[in-house]
Tab-separated table of C-alpha atoms in Angstrom:
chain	number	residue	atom	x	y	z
A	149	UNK	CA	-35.415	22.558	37.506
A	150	UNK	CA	-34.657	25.504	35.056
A	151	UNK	CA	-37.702	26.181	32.733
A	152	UNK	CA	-38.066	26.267	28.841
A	153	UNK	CA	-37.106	30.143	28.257
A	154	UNK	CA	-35.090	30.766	30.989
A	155	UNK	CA	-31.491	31.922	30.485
A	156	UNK	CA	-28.931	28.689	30.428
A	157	UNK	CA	-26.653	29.482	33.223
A	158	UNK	CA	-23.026	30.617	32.030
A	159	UNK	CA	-20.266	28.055	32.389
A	160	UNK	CA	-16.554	28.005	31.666
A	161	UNK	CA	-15.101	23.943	32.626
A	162	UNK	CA	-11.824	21.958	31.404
A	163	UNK	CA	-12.983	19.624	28.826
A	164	UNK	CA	-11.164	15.951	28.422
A	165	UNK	CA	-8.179	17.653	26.777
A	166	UNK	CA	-7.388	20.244	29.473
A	167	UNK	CA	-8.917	22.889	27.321
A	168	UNK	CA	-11.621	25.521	28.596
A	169	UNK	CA	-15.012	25.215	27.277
A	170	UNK	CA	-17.687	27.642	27.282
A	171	UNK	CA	-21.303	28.066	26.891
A	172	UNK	CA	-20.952	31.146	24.115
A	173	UNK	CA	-18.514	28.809	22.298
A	174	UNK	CA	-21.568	27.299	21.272
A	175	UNK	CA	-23.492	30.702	20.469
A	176	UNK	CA	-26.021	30.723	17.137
A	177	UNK	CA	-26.742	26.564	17.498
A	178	UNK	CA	-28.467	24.643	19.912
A	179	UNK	CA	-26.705	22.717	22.726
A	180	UNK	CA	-27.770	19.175	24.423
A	181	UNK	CA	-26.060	19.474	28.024
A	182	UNK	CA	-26.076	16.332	29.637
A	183	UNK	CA	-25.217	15.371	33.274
A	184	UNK	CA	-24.411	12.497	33.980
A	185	UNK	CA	-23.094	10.740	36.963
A	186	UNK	CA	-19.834	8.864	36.314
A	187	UNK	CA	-17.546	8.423	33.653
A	188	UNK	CA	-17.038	4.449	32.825
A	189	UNK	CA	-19.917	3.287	34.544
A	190	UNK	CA	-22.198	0.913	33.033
A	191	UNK	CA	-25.518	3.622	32.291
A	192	UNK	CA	-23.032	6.372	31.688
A	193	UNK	CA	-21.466	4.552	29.119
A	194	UNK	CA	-24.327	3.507	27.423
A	195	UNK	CA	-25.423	7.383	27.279
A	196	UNK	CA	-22.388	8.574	26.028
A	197	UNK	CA	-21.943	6.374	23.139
A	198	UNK	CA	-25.459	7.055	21.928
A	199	UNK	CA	-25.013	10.281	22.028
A	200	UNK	CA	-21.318	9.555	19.834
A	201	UNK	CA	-23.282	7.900	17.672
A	202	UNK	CA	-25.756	10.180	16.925
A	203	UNK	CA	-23.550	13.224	16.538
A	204	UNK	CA	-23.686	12.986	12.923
A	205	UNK	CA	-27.470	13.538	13.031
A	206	UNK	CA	-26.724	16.398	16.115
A	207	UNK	CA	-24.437	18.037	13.468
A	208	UNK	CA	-27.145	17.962	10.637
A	209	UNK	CA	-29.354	19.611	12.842
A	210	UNK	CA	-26.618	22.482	13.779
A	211	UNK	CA	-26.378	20.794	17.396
A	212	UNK	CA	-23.162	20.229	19.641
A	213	UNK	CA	-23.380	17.933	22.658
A	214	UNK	CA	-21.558	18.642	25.994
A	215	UNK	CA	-21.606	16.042	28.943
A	216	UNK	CA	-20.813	17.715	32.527
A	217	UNK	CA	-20.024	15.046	35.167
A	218	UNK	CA	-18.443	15.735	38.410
A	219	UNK	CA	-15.010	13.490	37.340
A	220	UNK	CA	-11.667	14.583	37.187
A	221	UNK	CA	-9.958	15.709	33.906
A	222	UNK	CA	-7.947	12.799	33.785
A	223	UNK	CA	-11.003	10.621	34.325
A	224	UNK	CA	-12.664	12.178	31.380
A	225	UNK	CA	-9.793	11.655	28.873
A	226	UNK	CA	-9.494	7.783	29.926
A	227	UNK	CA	-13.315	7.120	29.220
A	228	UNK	CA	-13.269	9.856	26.146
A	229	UNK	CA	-10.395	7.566	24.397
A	230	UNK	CA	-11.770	4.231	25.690
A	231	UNK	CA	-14.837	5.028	23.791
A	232	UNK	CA	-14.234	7.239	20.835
A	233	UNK	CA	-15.843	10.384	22.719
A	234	UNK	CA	-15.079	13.016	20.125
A	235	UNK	CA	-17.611	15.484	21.862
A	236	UNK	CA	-16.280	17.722	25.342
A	237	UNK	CA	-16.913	15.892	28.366
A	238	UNK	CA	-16.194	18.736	30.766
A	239	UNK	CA	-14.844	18.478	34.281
A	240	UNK	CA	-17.087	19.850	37.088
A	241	UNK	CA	-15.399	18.323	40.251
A	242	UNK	CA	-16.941	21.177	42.188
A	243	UNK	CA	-20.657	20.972	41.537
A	244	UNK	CA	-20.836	24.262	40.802
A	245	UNK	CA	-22.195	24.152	37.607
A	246	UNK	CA	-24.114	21.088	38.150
A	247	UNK	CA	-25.885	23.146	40.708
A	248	UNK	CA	-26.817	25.617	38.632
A	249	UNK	CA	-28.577	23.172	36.060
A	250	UNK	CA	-30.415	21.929	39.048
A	251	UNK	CA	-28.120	18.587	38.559
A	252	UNK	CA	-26.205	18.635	41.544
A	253	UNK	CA	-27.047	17.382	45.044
A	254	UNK	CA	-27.811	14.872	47.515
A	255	UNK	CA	-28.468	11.087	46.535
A	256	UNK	CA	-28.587	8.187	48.143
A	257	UNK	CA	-27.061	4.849	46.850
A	258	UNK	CA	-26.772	1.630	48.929
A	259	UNK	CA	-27.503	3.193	52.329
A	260	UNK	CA	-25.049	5.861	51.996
A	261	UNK	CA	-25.902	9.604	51.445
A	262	UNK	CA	-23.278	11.658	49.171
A	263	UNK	CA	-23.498	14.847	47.095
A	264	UNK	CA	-23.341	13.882	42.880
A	265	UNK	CA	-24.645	14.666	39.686
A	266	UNK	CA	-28.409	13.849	38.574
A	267	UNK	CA	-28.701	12.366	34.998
A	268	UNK	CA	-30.587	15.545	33.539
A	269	UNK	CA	-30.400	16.917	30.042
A	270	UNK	CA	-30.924	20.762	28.480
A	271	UNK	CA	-31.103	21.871	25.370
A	272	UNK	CA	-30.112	25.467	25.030
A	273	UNK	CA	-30.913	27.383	22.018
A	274	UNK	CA	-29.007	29.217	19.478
A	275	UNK	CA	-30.505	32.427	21.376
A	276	UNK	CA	-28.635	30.795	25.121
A	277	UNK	CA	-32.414	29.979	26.273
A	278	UNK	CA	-33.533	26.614	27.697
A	279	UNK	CA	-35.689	25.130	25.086
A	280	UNK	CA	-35.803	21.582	26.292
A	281	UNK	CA	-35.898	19.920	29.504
A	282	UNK	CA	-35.395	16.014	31.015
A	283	UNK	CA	-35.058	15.187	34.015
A	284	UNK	CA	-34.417	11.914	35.594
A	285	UNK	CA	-33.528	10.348	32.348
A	286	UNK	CA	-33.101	6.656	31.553
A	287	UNK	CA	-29.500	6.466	29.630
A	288	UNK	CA	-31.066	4.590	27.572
A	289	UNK	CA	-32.574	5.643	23.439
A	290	UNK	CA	-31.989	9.067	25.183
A	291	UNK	CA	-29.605	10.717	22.769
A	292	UNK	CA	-32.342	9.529	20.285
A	293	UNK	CA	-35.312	11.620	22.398
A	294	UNK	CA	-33.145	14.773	22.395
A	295	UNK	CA	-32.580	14.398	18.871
A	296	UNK	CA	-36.418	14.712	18.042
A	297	UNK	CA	-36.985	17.832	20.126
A	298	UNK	CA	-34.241	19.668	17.614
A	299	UNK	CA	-36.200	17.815	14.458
């Protein structure tokens, strides 16, 4: 796992819209990047519309939230309009950047092993360090745990 201080690892991805994203688009305010492991699944859902909700309170607190999942564009827009995501979901079909967040590799699910996404969360500062970690997180009144490390 990356470390509170260390650099947040670059990243240019194709948000819901088709439209590149980038980590210095967010530059001066702190970020919540959250993996997660599929769009319209039953945790993943739950996790992204907490975080929706919240984004009001994100906003007061100069904070933008990203979710990185290893879906298709097209997936992303479907569960984006299905659920009134206004934040970038972002595209990462590759792993790549997954990987670099240490939220990419081998899991296990029903007796079958298959690369994916582990549900981890950073927060990156307005200065592009790491300045909050979770790992392994429970979908679940998570948004709401983020939110009190910016408060």
């Amino acid at each position: 796992m990356l470390e509170i201080g260390d650099e947040a690892p670059d990243f240019a991805l194709q948000n819901q819209h088709g439209e590149t994203v980038c980590l210095e688009d967010f530059s001066g305010q702190h970020l919540s990047v959250y993996f997660y492991p599929r769009a319209n699944t039953e945790g993943c859902t739950v996790e992204a519309c907490a975080f929706r909700d919240a984004r009001p309170s994100f906003e007061s607190e100069n904070a933008a939230v990203v979710g990185i999942s290893d879906d298709p564009v097209d997936d992303l827009a479907s569960f984006a309009e299905e659920y009134d995501l206004e934040f970038d979901l972002l595209s990462d079909e590759d792993g790549e950047v997954s990987a670099a967040y240490d939220s990419y590799g081998e899991k296990n699910m029903f007796g079958n092993t298959f690369d994916g996404v582990f549900r981890n969360t950073y927060v990156v500062g307005p200065d592009g360090t790491i300045s909050a970690v979770f790992e392994a997180v429970s979908p679940e009144g998570h948004a709401e745990e983020v939110l009190e490390t910016l408060e």
